[in-house]
Coordinates of C-alpha atoms and ligand atoms in Angstrom, one line a residue:
Chain A
M1 CA -39.8 -5.3 6.2
K2 CA -39.5 -1.8 4.5
L3 CA -40.4 1.2 6.8
W4 CA -43.0 2.2 5.0
A5 CA -44.6 -1.2 4.7
K6 CA -44.3 -1.4 8.8
I7 CA -46.1 1.9 9.3
G8 CA -48.9 1.0 6.8
V9 CA -49.3 -2.0 8.6
L10 CA -49.2 -0.2 11.7
M11 CA -51.8 2.5 10.6
S12 CA -54.0 0.0 9.0
A13 CA -54.4 -1.9 12.0
I14 CA -55.4 1.4 14.0
L15 CA -57.7 2.3 11.3
A16 CA -59.4 -1.3 11.7
G17 CA -59.2 -0.7 15.2
C18 CA -61.4 2.4 15.0
I19 CA -63.6 1.2 12.3
I20 CA -64.1 -1.8 14.4
A21 CA -65.2 0.6 17.6
V22 CA -67.3 2.6 15.8
L23 CA -69.4 -0.4 14.4
V24 CA -69.6 -2.2 17.7
F25 CA -71.0 1.3 19.0
S26 CA -73.1 2.1 16.0
H27 CA -74.3 -1.4 16.0
R28 CA -76.0 -0.9 19.6
S29 CA -78.0 2.1 18.9
A30 CA -78.9 0.9 15.9
T31 CA -80.5 -2.3 17.1
A32 CA -82.2 0.0 20.1
A33 CA -83.5 2.1 17.3
L34 CA -85.0 -0.5 15.2
L35 CA -86.3 -2.2 18.3
A36 CA -88.0 1.4 19.1
E37 CA -89.4 1.6 15.9
Q38 CA -90.8 -2.2 15.7
D39 CA -92.2 -1.4 18.9
R40 CA -93.7 1.6 18.2
V41 CA -95.6 -0.1 14.9
L42 CA -96.8 -2.8 17.2
L43 CA -98.0 -0.2 19.4
L44 CA -99.9 1.6 16.3
T45 CA -101.3 -1.7 15.2
A46 CA -102.7 -2.7 18.8
E47 CA -104.3 1.4 18.9
R48 CA -106.1 0.4 15.5
L49 CA -107.5 -2.8 16.4
A50 CA -108.8 -1.3 19.9
Q51 CA -110.2 1.5 18.1
E52 CA -112.3 -1.5 16.3
L53 CA -113.2 -2.8 18.9
K54 CA -114.2 0.1 21.1
E55 CA -117.8 0.4 19.2
P56 CA -118.9 -2.8 19.6
L57 CA -117.7 -2.9 23.7
R58 CA -119.5 0.2 24.5
E59 CA -122.4 -1.1 22.6
G60 CA -122.1 -4.2 24.9
Q61 CA -121.5 -6.5 22.4
R62 CA -119.5 -8.4 24.9
D63 CA -120.2 -12.1 23.8
A64 CA -118.9 -11.4 20.2
L65 CA -115.8 -10.5 21.5
P66 CA -114.0 -13.6 21.2
G67 CA -115.3 -13.7 17.5
M68 CA -114.3 -10.6 17.0
L69 CA -110.7 -11.0 17.9
R70 CA -110.6 -13.9 15.7
G71 CA -111.6 -12.0 12.7
L72 CA -109.2 -9.4 13.6
Q73 CA -106.2 -11.9 13.9
E74 CA -107.2 -13.5 10.3
R75 CA -107.6 -10.0 9.0
N76 CA -103.9 -9.0 10.2
G77 CA -101.1 -11.7 9.4
G78 CA -98.5 -10.2 11.7
I79 CA -100.7 -10.8 14.7
A80 CA -99.9 -14.2 16.8
Y81 CA -102.5 -13.8 19.1
L82 CA -105.0 -11.4 20.9
F83 CA -106.7 -11.0 24.5
V84 CA -108.7 -8.6 26.0
K85 CA -108.7 -8.3 30.0
N86 CA -111.5 -6.0 31.5
S87 CA -111.2 -4.2 34.7
T88 CA -111.0 -6.9 37.2
G89 CA -108.0 -7.9 35.6
S90 CA -109.1 -11.3 34.3
V91 CA -109.7 -12.3 30.4
A92 CA -112.6 -11.5 29.0
A93 CA -111.2 -13.0 25.5
H94 CA -108.2 -14.6 23.9
T95 CA -107.4 -16.3 20.7
F96 CA -105.5 -19.1 22.3
S97 CA -107.0 -22.4 21.8
R98 CA -106.7 -23.2 25.4
S99 CA -106.2 -20.2 28.2
V100 CA -103.6 -17.5 28.0
P101 CA -100.1 -18.6 28.8
E102 CA -98.8 -18.0 32.1
D103 CA -96.0 -15.5 30.8
A104 CA -98.3 -13.4 28.3
L105 CA -100.8 -13.0 31.4
H106 CA -97.8 -12.1 33.6
A107 CA -96.6 -9.4 30.8
A108 CA -99.8 -7.8 30.6
V109 CA -99.7 -5.3 32.8
L110 CA -100.3 -1.5 31.9
R111 CA -98.1 0.5 34.0
G112 CA -99.8 3.4 35.9
G113 CA -103.0 2.2 34.5
G114 CA -104.0 3.2 30.8
Q115 CA -100.6 3.4 29.4
R116 CA -99.7 1.7 26.4
S117 CA -96.6 -0.6 26.5
V118 CA -94.9 -3.5 24.8
A119 CA -93.0 -6.0 26.7
R120 CA -90.8 -8.6 25.6
L121 CA -91.7 -12.4 27.1
P122 CA -89.1 -14.9 28.4
G123 CA -87.4 -16.6 25.8
G124 CA -87.7 -13.6 23.3
E125 CA -90.2 -15.4 21.3
W126 CA -92.9 -13.0 21.5
Y127 CA -93.4 -9.2 22.1
Q128 CA -97.0 -8.2 23.3
A129 CA -98.2 -4.8 22.9
G130 CA -101.0 -3.6 25.4
V131 CA -103.2 -0.5 24.9
P132 CA -106.4 0.6 26.6
V133 CA -109.7 0.2 25.1
E134 CA -111.5 3.6 25.5
T135 CA -114.7 1.4 26.3
G136 CA -114.9 3.8 30.1
A137 CA -115.2 0.1 31.5
G138 CA -111.4 -0.4 31.7
D139 CA -110.9 -2.8 29.3
E140 CA -107.4 -3.6 27.8
L141 CA -106.3 -5.1 24.6
F142 CA -103.3 -7.1 24.2
I143 CA -101.5 -8.3 21.0
G144 CA -98.6 -10.8 20.5
E145 CA -95.9 -11.0 17.4
P146 CA -93.5 -13.4 16.9
G147 CA -89.8 -12.7 18.1
Q148 CA -88.5 -13.9 14.6
A149 CA -89.7 -11.3 12.8
R150 CA -87.8 -8.7 14.6
N151 CA -84.4 -11.5 14.8
A152 CA -84.6 -11.3 10.8
A153 CA -84.7 -7.4 10.7
L154 CA -81.4 -7.7 13.1
H155 CA -79.7 -10.0 11.1
A156 CA -80.6 -8.2 7.6
L157 CA -78.9 -5.0 9.8
W158 CA -75.7 -7.1 10.9
G159 CA -75.2 -7.8 7.6
R160 CA -74.8 -4.7 6.1
E161 CA -73.0 -3.2 9.0
L162 CA -70.2 -6.3 8.5
A163 CA -70.0 -5.6 4.8
A164 CA -69.7 -1.5 5.4
G165 CA -67.0 -2.4 8.2
T166 CA -65.1 -4.5 5.9
L167 CA -65.0 -2.5 3.1
A168 CA -64.1 0.7 5.0
I169 CA -61.2 -1.2 6.6
A170 CA -59.9 -2.2 3.1
F171 CA -60.2 1.0 1.5
G172 CA -58.7 2.9 4.6
S173 CA -55.7 0.1 4.7
L174 CA -54.8 1.1 1.0
L175 CA -55.4 5.0 1.5
C176 CA -53.0 4.4 4.8
F177 CA -50.4 2.4 2.3
S178 CA -50.5 5.2 -0.1
V179 CA -50.3 7.9 1.8
V180 CA -47.3 6.2 3.6
Y181 CA -45.7 5.1 0.7
R182 CA -46.1 8.8 -1.0
L183 CA -44.9 10.5 2.5
T184 CA -41.8 7.9 3.1
R185 CA -40.8 8.1 -0.7
P186 CA -38.2 11.1 -0.6
L187 CA -37.0 9.2 2.9
Q188 CA -36.0 5.9 0.5
T189 CA -34.6 8.2 -2.1
V190 CA -32.4 9.7 0.6
V191 CA -31.4 6.5 1.4
Q192 CA -30.6 5.2 -1.9
G193 CA -28.8 8.5 -2.2
I194 CA -26.5 7.7 1.0
Q195 CA -25.9 4.9 -0.5
I196 CA -24.3 6.0 -3.7
I197 CA -22.3 8.2 -1.8
G198 CA -21.1 5.9 0.7
Q199 CA -20.3 3.6 -2.2
G200 CA -17.7 6.2 -3.3
D201 CA -19.3 8.9 -5.6
L202 CA -19.1 11.8 -4.0
D203 CA -20.3 14.1 -6.8
H204 CA -24.1 12.7 -6.4
R205 CA -26.3 14.8 -5.0
L206 CA -29.8 14.2 -3.1
P207 CA -32.9 16.4 -3.8
A208 CA -33.2 18.6 -1.2
G209 CA -35.8 20.7 -1.8
G210 CA -38.5 19.5 0.8
R211 CA -39.0 21.6 3.9
D212 CA -39.9 18.7 6.2
E213 CA -37.1 17.0 8.1
I214 CA -36.3 14.6 5.2
G215 CA -35.2 17.9 3.3
G216 CA -33.3 18.8 6.2
L217 CA -31.5 15.5 6.3
A218 CA -31.2 15.5 2.6
R219 CA -29.2 19.0 2.9
E220 CA -27.4 17.6 6.0
I221 CA -25.7 14.8 3.9
N222 CA -25.3 16.9 1.0
D223 CA -23.2 19.3 3.1
M224 CA -21.5 16.2 4.5
A225 CA -20.7 15.0 1.3
E226 CA -19.3 18.1 0.0
R227 CA -17.1 18.6 3.3
R228 CA -15.9 15.1 2.3
K229 CA -15.2 16.0 -1.2
T230 CA -13.0 18.7 0.3
T231 CA -11.4 16.7 2.4
E232 CA -10.4 13.8 -0.4
D233 CA -9.4 16.7 -2.6
M234 CA -7.2 18.1 -0.1
I235 CA -5.5 14.4 0.5
M236 CA -5.3 13.9 -3.2
K237 CA -3.5 17.6 -3.3
L238 CA -1.3 16.4 -0.3
N239 CA -0.6 12.9 -1.8
F240 CA 0.8 14.8 -5.2
E241 CA 2.6 17.2 -3.5
L242 CA 4.2 14.7 -1.4
E243 CA 4.9 12.6 -4.2
E244 CA 6.2 15.8 -6.1
N245 CA 8.5 16.1 -2.9
V246 CA 9.7 12.9 -3.3
E247 CA 10.9 13.1 -7.0
Q248 CA 12.2 16.5 -6.4
R249 CA 14.3 14.5 -3.3
T250 CA 15.1 11.8 -5.6
A251 CA 16.5 14.0 -8.1
Q252 CA 18.6 15.9 -5.5
L253 CA 20.0 12.7 -4.0
T254 CA 20.7 11.2 -7.8
A255 CA 22.3 14.7 -8.3
A256 CA 24.3 14.5 -5.3
N257 CA 25.5 11.1 -6.1
R258 CA 26.4 11.8 -9.6
E259 CA 28.4 14.5 -8.1
L260 CA 29.9 11.9 -6.1
E261 CA 30.8 10.0 -8.6
A262 CA 32.2 13.0 -10.6
F263 CA 33.9 13.5 -7.5
A264 CA 35.7 10.0 -7.3
Y265 CA 36.4 10.0 -10.8
S266 CA 38.4 13.4 -10.9
V267 CA 40.2 12.0 -7.8
S268 CA 41.2 8.9 -9.5
H269 CA 42.4 11.4 -12.5
D270 CA 43.3 14.1 -10.9
L271 CA 45.2 13.7 -7.9
R272 CA 47.1 10.7 -9.4
A273 CA 48.6 12.9 -12.0
P274 CA 50.7 14.9 -9.8
L275 CA 51.6 12.3 -7.7
R276 CA 52.9 10.2 -10.7
S277 CA 55.1 13.9 -11.8
I278 CA 56.5 14.0 -8.2
D279 CA 57.5 10.3 -8.2
G280 CA 58.6 10.4 -11.8
F281 CA 60.8 13.4 -11.6
S282 CA 62.2 12.1 -8.3
K283 CA 63.4 8.9 -10.3
A284 CA 64.7 11.1 -12.9
L285 CA 67.0 13.1 -10.3
L286 CA 68.2 10.1 -8.7
D287 CA 68.8 8.4 -12.1
D288 CA 70.6 11.2 -14.0
Y289 CA 72.0 13.5 -11.2
L290 CA 73.2 10.7 -8.7
D291 CA 76.5 11.8 -8.9
K292 CA 75.5 15.5 -7.8
L293 CA 73.3 14.4 -4.9
D294 CA 75.1 13.5 -1.2
A295 CA 73.6 10.7 0.8
E296 CA 71.2 13.0 2.5
G297 CA 70.0 14.2 -0.9
R298 CA 69.5 10.8 -2.2
D299 CA 67.2 10.0 1.2
H300 CA 65.3 13.3 0.4
L301 CA 64.5 11.8 -2.6
K302 CA 63.7 8.7 -1.8
R303 CA 61.1 9.7 1.2
I304 CA 59.6 12.0 -1.8
R305 CA 59.3 9.0 -3.7
K306 CA 58.0 6.7 -0.9
A307 CA 55.6 9.5 0.2
S308 CA 53.9 9.9 -3.2
Q309 CA 53.4 6.2 -3.8
R310 CA 51.7 6.1 -0.1
M311 CA 49.6 8.9 -1.3
G312 CA 48.5 7.2 -4.3
Q313 CA 47.8 3.9 -2.6
L314 CA 45.9 5.9 0.0
I315 CA 43.9 7.5 -2.8
D316 CA 43.1 4.1 -4.5
D317 CA 42.0 2.6 -1.1
L318 CA 39.1 5.4 -1.1
L319 CA 38.4 4.9 -4.3
K320 CA 37.9 1.3 -3.7
L321 CA 36.0 2.1 -0.6
S322 CA 33.8 4.6 -2.4
R323 CA 33.1 2.0 -5.1
L324 CA 32.0 -0.7 -3.1
T325 CA 29.4 1.6 -1.2
R326 CA 27.8 2.8 -4.4
G327 CA 27.6 -0.5 -6.9
D328 CA 24.6 -2.9 -6.9
M329 CA 24.7 -6.1 -5.1
L330 CA 23.8 -9.5 -6.7
I331 CA 23.2 -11.7 -3.4
E332 CA 23.7 -15.4 -4.1
Q333 CA 25.0 -18.2 -1.7
V334 CA 28.7 -18.5 -1.6
D335 CA 31.1 -21.2 -0.7
L336 CA 33.2 -18.9 1.6
S337 CA 35.5 -22.0 3.0
A338 CA 36.5 -22.0 -0.7
M339 CA 37.1 -18.6 -1.1
A340 CA 39.1 -18.5 2.0
R341 CA 41.2 -21.2 0.9
E342 CA 42.2 -19.6 -2.2
I343 CA 42.9 -15.9 -0.9
A344 CA 45.0 -17.9 1.5
G345 CA 46.5 -19.2 -1.3
N346 CA 47.4 -16.4 -3.0
L347 CA 48.8 -14.6 0.4
Q348 CA 51.1 -18.2 0.6
A349 CA 52.2 -17.5 -3.3
A350 CA 52.7 -13.8 -2.8
D351 CA 55.0 -14.5 0.2
P352 CA 56.4 -18.3 -0.3
A353 CA 58.8 -17.5 2.8
R354 CA 56.5 -17.2 5.4
P355 CA 55.6 -20.5 7.3
V356 CA 51.9 -19.6 8.2
R357 CA 49.3 -22.4 9.1
V358 CA 46.5 -21.4 7.8
T359 CA 43.2 -23.5 9.0
V360 CA 40.1 -23.2 6.9
Q361 CA 36.6 -24.9 8.8
D362 CA 34.9 -26.7 6.0
G363 CA 31.3 -26.2 4.4
V364 CA 31.0 -22.3 5.6
T365 CA 28.6 -20.7 3.2
G366 CA 26.7 -17.4 3.2
A367 CA 24.6 -15.2 1.5
G368 CA 25.7 -12.6 -0.3
D369 CA 27.5 -10.5 -3.1
R370 CA 30.2 -12.6 -4.1
K371 CA 32.5 -9.7 -5.4
M372 CA 31.9 -7.9 -1.8
L373 CA 32.5 -11.3 0.4
R374 CA 36.0 -11.4 -1.5
V375 CA 37.0 -8.0 -0.7
V376 CA 35.9 -8.6 3.5
L377 CA 37.8 -12.0 3.1
E378 CA 40.4 -10.7 1.7
N379 CA 41.1 -7.5 3.8
L380 CA 40.4 -10.1 7.4
L381 CA 42.4 -13.0 6.0
G382 CA 45.2 -10.1 4.8
N383 CA 45.4 -8.5 8.1
A384 CA 45.6 -12.1 9.8
W385 CA 48.6 -12.7 7.5
K386 CA 50.3 -8.9 7.8
Y387 CA 49.8 -8.8 11.8
T388 CA 51.2 -12.3 12.4
T389 CA 54.6 -11.5 10.5
K390 CA 56.3 -11.1 13.7
Q391 CA 54.8 -14.3 15.2
P392 CA 57.7 -17.1 15.0
Q393 CA 55.0 -19.9 14.9
P394 CA 51.7 -17.7 13.2
R395 CA 48.6 -19.5 12.9
I396 CA 45.0 -18.5 11.0
L397 CA 42.0 -20.1 11.6
F398 CA 38.6 -18.9 9.4
G399 CA 35.4 -20.8 10.7
M400 CA 31.7 -20.4 12.0
A401 CA 31.1 -19.7 15.5
G402 CA 27.8 -20.0 18.0
N403 CA 24.8 -21.3 16.4
G404 CA 21.4 -19.8 15.9
P405 CA 20.7 -16.1 15.1
S406 CA 24.2 -15.4 16.9
R407 CA 26.0 -17.4 14.4
A408 CA 29.0 -15.3 12.8
F409 CA 31.6 -16.2 10.8
F410 CA 35.4 -15.5 12.1
I411 CA 38.8 -15.4 11.3
K412 CA 41.7 -15.7 14.5
D413 CA 45.1 -15.4 14.5
N414 CA 47.7 -15.7 17.1
G415 CA 49.7 -12.1 16.0
A416 CA 50.4 -8.7 17.2
G417 CA 46.9 -8.1 18.5
F418 CA 45.8 -4.8 19.8
D419 CA 44.5 -3.3 22.8
M420 CA 41.1 -3.7 23.3
H421 CA 40.5 0.2 24.7
Y422 CA 40.8 1.3 21.2
V423 CA 38.2 -1.4 19.5
Q424 CA 36.0 1.3 18.4
K425 CA 38.7 3.2 16.3
L426 CA 39.2 0.0 14.3
F427 CA 36.6 0.4 11.8
G428 CA 37.1 4.2 11.2
V429 CA 38.8 5.3 7.7
F430 CA 42.3 5.7 8.0
Q431 CA 42.3 4.4 11.6
R432 CA 45.4 2.7 12.5
L433 CA 46.3 0.7 15.9
H434 CA 50.0 0.2 14.7
S435 CA 52.6 2.4 13.2
D436 CA 53.5 2.2 9.5
A437 CA 57.1 1.2 10.6
E438 CA 55.7 -1.5 12.6
F439 CA 52.8 -3.0 10.1
P440 CA 52.5 -1.0 6.6
G441 CA 49.1 -0.3 5.4
T442 CA 46.4 2.6 5.1
G443 CA 44.0 2.1 7.6
I444 CA 41.0 1.4 5.3
G445 CA 40.6 -2.0 5.1
L446 CA 38.4 -2.4 8.1
A447 CA 36.5 0.4 6.8
T448 CA 35.8 -1.5 3.7
V449 CA 34.8 -4.5 5.8
Q450 CA 32.3 -2.7 7.5
R451 CA 30.8 -0.7 5.2
I452 CA 30.1 -3.9 3.2
V453 CA 28.9 -6.2 6.0
H454 CA 26.3 -2.9 7.2
R455 CA 25.3 -3.3 3.1
H456 CA 24.3 -6.8 3.9
G457 CA 22.6 -6.0 6.9
G458 CA 24.9 -7.8 9.1
T459 CA 27.5 -6.2 11.8
V460 CA 31.3 -6.9 12.2
W461 CA 33.3 -6.6 15.7
A462 CA 36.4 -7.6 16.7
E463 CA 38.5 -9.0 20.1
G464 CA 41.8 -8.5 20.8
E465 CA 44.6 -8.8 23.2
V466 CA 48.4 -7.3 22.5
G467 CA 50.5 -9.7 22.0
K468 CA 48.3 -12.7 22.0
G469 CA 46.2 -12.0 18.7
A470 CA 43.1 -11.0 17.5
T471 CA 39.8 -12.4 16.5
F472 CA 37.2 -10.9 13.9
Y473 CA 33.5 -11.8 13.8
F474 CA 30.9 -10.8 11.0
T475 CA 27.5 -11.9 10.5
L476 CA 25.5 -11.3 7.1
G477 CA 22.2 -10.4 8.8
R478 CA 19.3 -11.6 7.1
A479 CA 20.7 -12.4 4.0
A480 CA 23.3 -15.5 5.3
Chain B
M1 CA 59.3 -0.6 -42.8
T2 CA 58.2 -0.5 -39.1
G3 CA 61.1 1.8 -38.2
E4 CA 59.7 4.5 -40.2
R5 CA 56.6 4.1 -38.3
H6 CA 55.7 6.1 -35.1
I7 CA 54.1 6.0 -31.9
L8 CA 51.0 8.8 -31.6
L9 CA 51.1 9.7 -27.6
V10 CA 47.7 11.7 -26.9
E11 CA 48.4 13.1 -23.9
D12 CA 47.6 16.9 -22.6
N13 CA 49.7 16.4 -19.2
A14 CA 53.4 17.6 -20.3
D15 CA 54.9 15.8 -17.4
D16 CA 53.4 12.9 -18.3
E17 CA 54.5 13.1 -21.9
L18 CA 57.9 13.7 -20.5
L19 CA 57.7 11.0 -18.4
T20 CA 56.4 8.8 -21.4
I21 CA 58.6 9.4 -23.5
R22 CA 61.7 9.1 -20.8
A23 CA 60.2 5.7 -19.9
F24 CA 60.2 4.4 -23.7
R25 CA 64.3 5.7 -23.9
Q26 CA 64.9 4.2 -20.8
N27 CA 63.6 0.7 -22.2
R28 CA 65.5 1.8 -25.7
I29 CA 62.6 1.8 -27.7
L30 CA 63.7 4.4 -29.7
T31 CA 60.6 4.5 -32.5
E32 CA 59.9 8.3 -32.9
V33 CA 57.1 9.5 -30.7
R34 CA 54.8 12.2 -31.8
V35 CA 52.7 13.8 -29.5
A36 CA 49.0 15.3 -29.8
R37 CA 47.9 17.5 -26.8
D38 CA 44.2 17.5 -27.1
G39 CA 41.6 15.1 -28.8
Q40 CA 41.2 17.5 -31.8
E41 CA 44.6 17.6 -32.6
A42 CA 45.3 13.8 -32.4
L43 CA 42.3 13.5 -35.0
D44 CA 43.9 15.8 -37.0
Q45 CA 46.9 14.3 -37.3
L46 CA 45.3 10.6 -38.1
L47 CA 42.6 11.5 -40.2
G48 CA 43.1 15.3 -41.1
G49 CA 44.1 16.4 -45.0
T50 CA 45.7 13.9 -47.6
G51 CA 46.8 12.0 -44.4
G52 CA 50.4 11.1 -43.9
Q53 CA 51.9 8.0 -42.9
L54 CA 49.8 6.2 -40.0
P55 CA 51.3 5.5 -36.7
H56 CA 52.3 1.8 -35.3
L57 CA 50.6 2.3 -32.1
V58 CA 48.2 5.0 -30.6
L59 CA 48.7 5.4 -26.5
L60 CA 45.5 7.5 -25.4
D61 CA 44.6 9.4 -22.5
L62 CA 40.7 10.0 -21.6
K63 CA 40.8 13.1 -20.0
L64 CA 41.7 15.5 -22.7
P65 CA 40.7 19.0 -23.9
K66 CA 38.2 19.4 -26.5
V67 CA 37.5 16.2 -27.7
D68 CA 37.8 13.2 -25.0
G69 CA 39.7 10.1 -25.4
F70 CA 36.3 8.0 -26.2
G71 CA 35.4 10.7 -28.8
V72 CA 38.8 10.4 -30.4
L73 CA 38.6 6.2 -30.1
R74 CA 34.6 6.6 -31.6
R75 CA 36.2 8.8 -34.7
I76 CA 39.1 5.9 -35.3
R77 CA 36.8 3.1 -35.2
Q78 CA 34.7 4.8 -37.6
A79 CA 36.9 6.0 -40.1
E80 CA 37.8 3.7 -42.9
R81 CA 41.6 4.3 -42.6
T82 CA 42.1 4.0 -39.2
R83 CA 39.6 1.3 -38.2
L84 CA 42.1 -1.1 -37.6
L85 CA 44.6 1.0 -36.1
P86 CA 45.9 -0.7 -32.5
V87 CA 45.0 1.7 -29.9
V88 CA 46.0 1.5 -26.0
I89 CA 44.2 3.5 -23.4
L90 CA 46.8 4.8 -21.3
T91 CA 45.1 6.4 -18.2
S92 CA 45.1 7.2 -14.5
S93 CA 41.5 6.2 -14.0
R94 CA 40.4 2.7 -13.3
E95 CA 36.6 3.4 -13.2
D96 CA 34.7 -0.1 -14.2
E97 CA 32.8 2.2 -16.4
D98 CA 35.7 3.8 -18.5
L99 CA 37.0 -0.1 -18.8
R100 CA 33.3 -1.2 -20.4
N101 CA 33.3 2.2 -22.5
G102 CA 37.0 1.8 -23.8
Y103 CA 36.7 -1.8 -24.5
L104 CA 32.9 -1.2 -26.1
L105 CA 35.0 1.6 -28.4
G106 CA 37.1 -0.8 -29.3
A107 CA 40.4 -0.3 -27.5
N108 CA 42.9 -2.8 -28.1
S109 CA 44.3 -2.7 -24.3
Y110 CA 44.2 -0.5 -21.3
I111 CA 46.5 0.4 -19.1
R112 CA 46.3 2.1 -16.1
K113 CA 49.3 4.4 -15.5
P114 CA 51.0 3.6 -11.8
V115 CA 51.9 6.3 -9.5
D116 CA 55.2 4.2 -9.1
F117 CA 57.7 5.4 -11.6
D118 CA 59.5 1.9 -11.7
Q119 CA 56.1 0.3 -12.2
F120 CA 55.3 2.9 -14.9
T121 CA 58.7 2.6 -16.6
A122 CA 58.0 -1.6 -16.5
A123 CA 54.4 -1.2 -18.1
V124 CA 56.0 1.0 -21.0
R125 CA 58.5 -1.9 -21.4
E126 CA 55.8 -4.7 -21.6
L127 CA 53.6 -2.6 -23.6
G128 CA 56.4 -1.4 -26.2
L129 CA 57.9 -5.1 -26.5
Y130 CA 54.3 -6.4 -27.0
W131 CA 53.1 -3.9 -29.8
L132 CA 56.1 -2.8 -31.2
A133 CA 58.2 -6.2 -31.6
L134 CA 55.6 -9.3 -30.5
N135 CA 52.4 -8.2 -32.3
E136 CA 51.9 -8.3 -35.9
P137 CA 49.9 -4.9 -36.9
P138 CA 47.0 -5.1 -39.4
P139 CA 47.8 -4.8 -42.9
L140 CA 47.7 -1.1 -44.1
A141 CA 44.9 -0.1 -45.4
Ligands
ADP1 N1 44.5 -9.2 13.0 C1 44.8 -8.3 13.0 N2 45.7 -7.9 14.4 C2 46.2 -7.3 15.1 N3 45.6 -6.0 15.0 C3 44.7 -5.7 13.4 C4 44.6 -6.7 12.9 N4 43.8 -6.4 11.7 C5 43.5 -5.2 12.0 N5 44.0 -4.5 12.9 C6 44.3 -3.3 13.4 O1 43.0 -2.2 13.0 C7 43.6 -1.4 12.0 C8 42.8 -1.3 10.8 O2 43.2 -2.5 10.0 P1 42.8 -1.8 8.4 O3 41.5 -0.9 8.3 O4 43.0 -3.3 7.7 O5 44.1 -1.2 8.1 P2 45.7 -1.4 7.8 O6 45.7 -3.2 7.6 O7 45.7 -1.1 6.6 O8 46.5 -0.7 8.6 C9 44.9 -1.8 11.4 O9 46.0 -0.7 11.6 C10 45.9 -2.8 13.2 O10 46.1 -1.9 13.9
MG2 MG1 44.2 -4.0 6.3

């Protein structure tokens, strides 16, 4: 129910209550006034009749009294009966067929002697007025009027009052509703405005001209909308700035990446060229001036060549590492068992004399970038192959360990092993736990493995014991 | 007739130039080697003037002053006269990007110069054997 309707109903009810109260009150006094007026008219009639009786009675025509009364009754239609009491209190004459009824007689008493009065007989059927007849003999005239006539007048009064009350209530209610509606209209406008603003149109404003509370409310809401607009504008601006910042950072990052690529490029071009010269001309010296060099000189040149070749290898490995961390990944399901067998086959082919027993567990698969996973297996199997060189019965095992989330791929060998004390160093760039004389290498392989595994969201770790062998584990994180 | 034709070595590094020629000689490849020390010079030799004898083979480095190796290759493939000329990229880089660009622009082969001179000599021997003896060159334009 709308507010204005509620208030309208309430006010109409109050109004109706008031009107009814007023009607009830005025009805009482109007009834009393009506009765008093009718009493007065009755008394006047009685007095007029008494006047007519006065002369004959004074002249002592007492015997003619009943006839005179009957004559008066006939001439005055509204009078139902008449009777006269004499000074002794007995009835001198009357118009009743038999005798004056007890009730009428009982009521026929003039207070204080000689005073006029009107009495309502019990039952309300009759109203009776009494007046003295100025004969000097103490006669009193009583006339009766039927109550029916008075009731009809009262009913008419009732009807008028009811009609007036109904009309007043109807009019009053209409007025109430229209006034309330008029008064609450601004409120409705405000409510609609709030809905519009609430739905996001922050530019909408309420009419705020009114000096009353609703006007104040409208102004308050307008202010609120204004503040919210300011806030939203600010948020938008901040967002915009944030995006700009992100764009700028991205641009910087892209620039840094490009610089890194340029660096890698120049490393591969520019650092290798001098190495080629060093190695090339050392070889030229060894070829062309062999007879002019003693054994030591030749040894020096050989060392120069070896060092430059090693540096070339280091640069190549470093570049490979940087390439692997830059390139895009293509995740697919990879048959690692097949891949491990193929790599082991290549290792055996390159080094046919070695009696290594390689065991590959069947059906080992993992989700990842095929090229990168190949690099991982090549490095781990290559290490196992290399670090079992001094073992008379070398064994390498590839498979899957554990189950559930702790599932990990592993490569186990029974080679040189390492000291667990230095296990943290294993995966660092150029970090080696064995000398180049013992086992040749650049110390980049495991760093590469770690980068790849991390890029797949996995982890890599190792266990080892000097002289007993090593096991390398890795997972592929969510991808696997 | 093949004897009269030469090899064009496009190489800005004097050391590399010397070592490359040395590798040819050690492998007893006696074909004349002409050298261009930057991209522009190479283009002048191949496309400039009335145009003398075309080389049997171009050995092209990528990182060159003025016009780089890719620029030279593009121009070679665009010119009617040199469109079919065998070009072997001989460079230090083995970046995927360089390999892709090289082949896209129509290189016939891509060889990476090894640091180890023994390996380099072996590579030049294979290269000479293949391109100068085994391979039938395209007919002269
Ligand atoms: N299977 C293995 N057994 C014993 N030690 C190993 C094994 N794999 C790696 N290591 C140790 O970790 C070091 C780092 O390995 P890696 O990064 O592959 O470099 P590299 O093999 O070139 O030396 C090695 O130098 C070696 O000391
Ligand atoms: Mg290794």
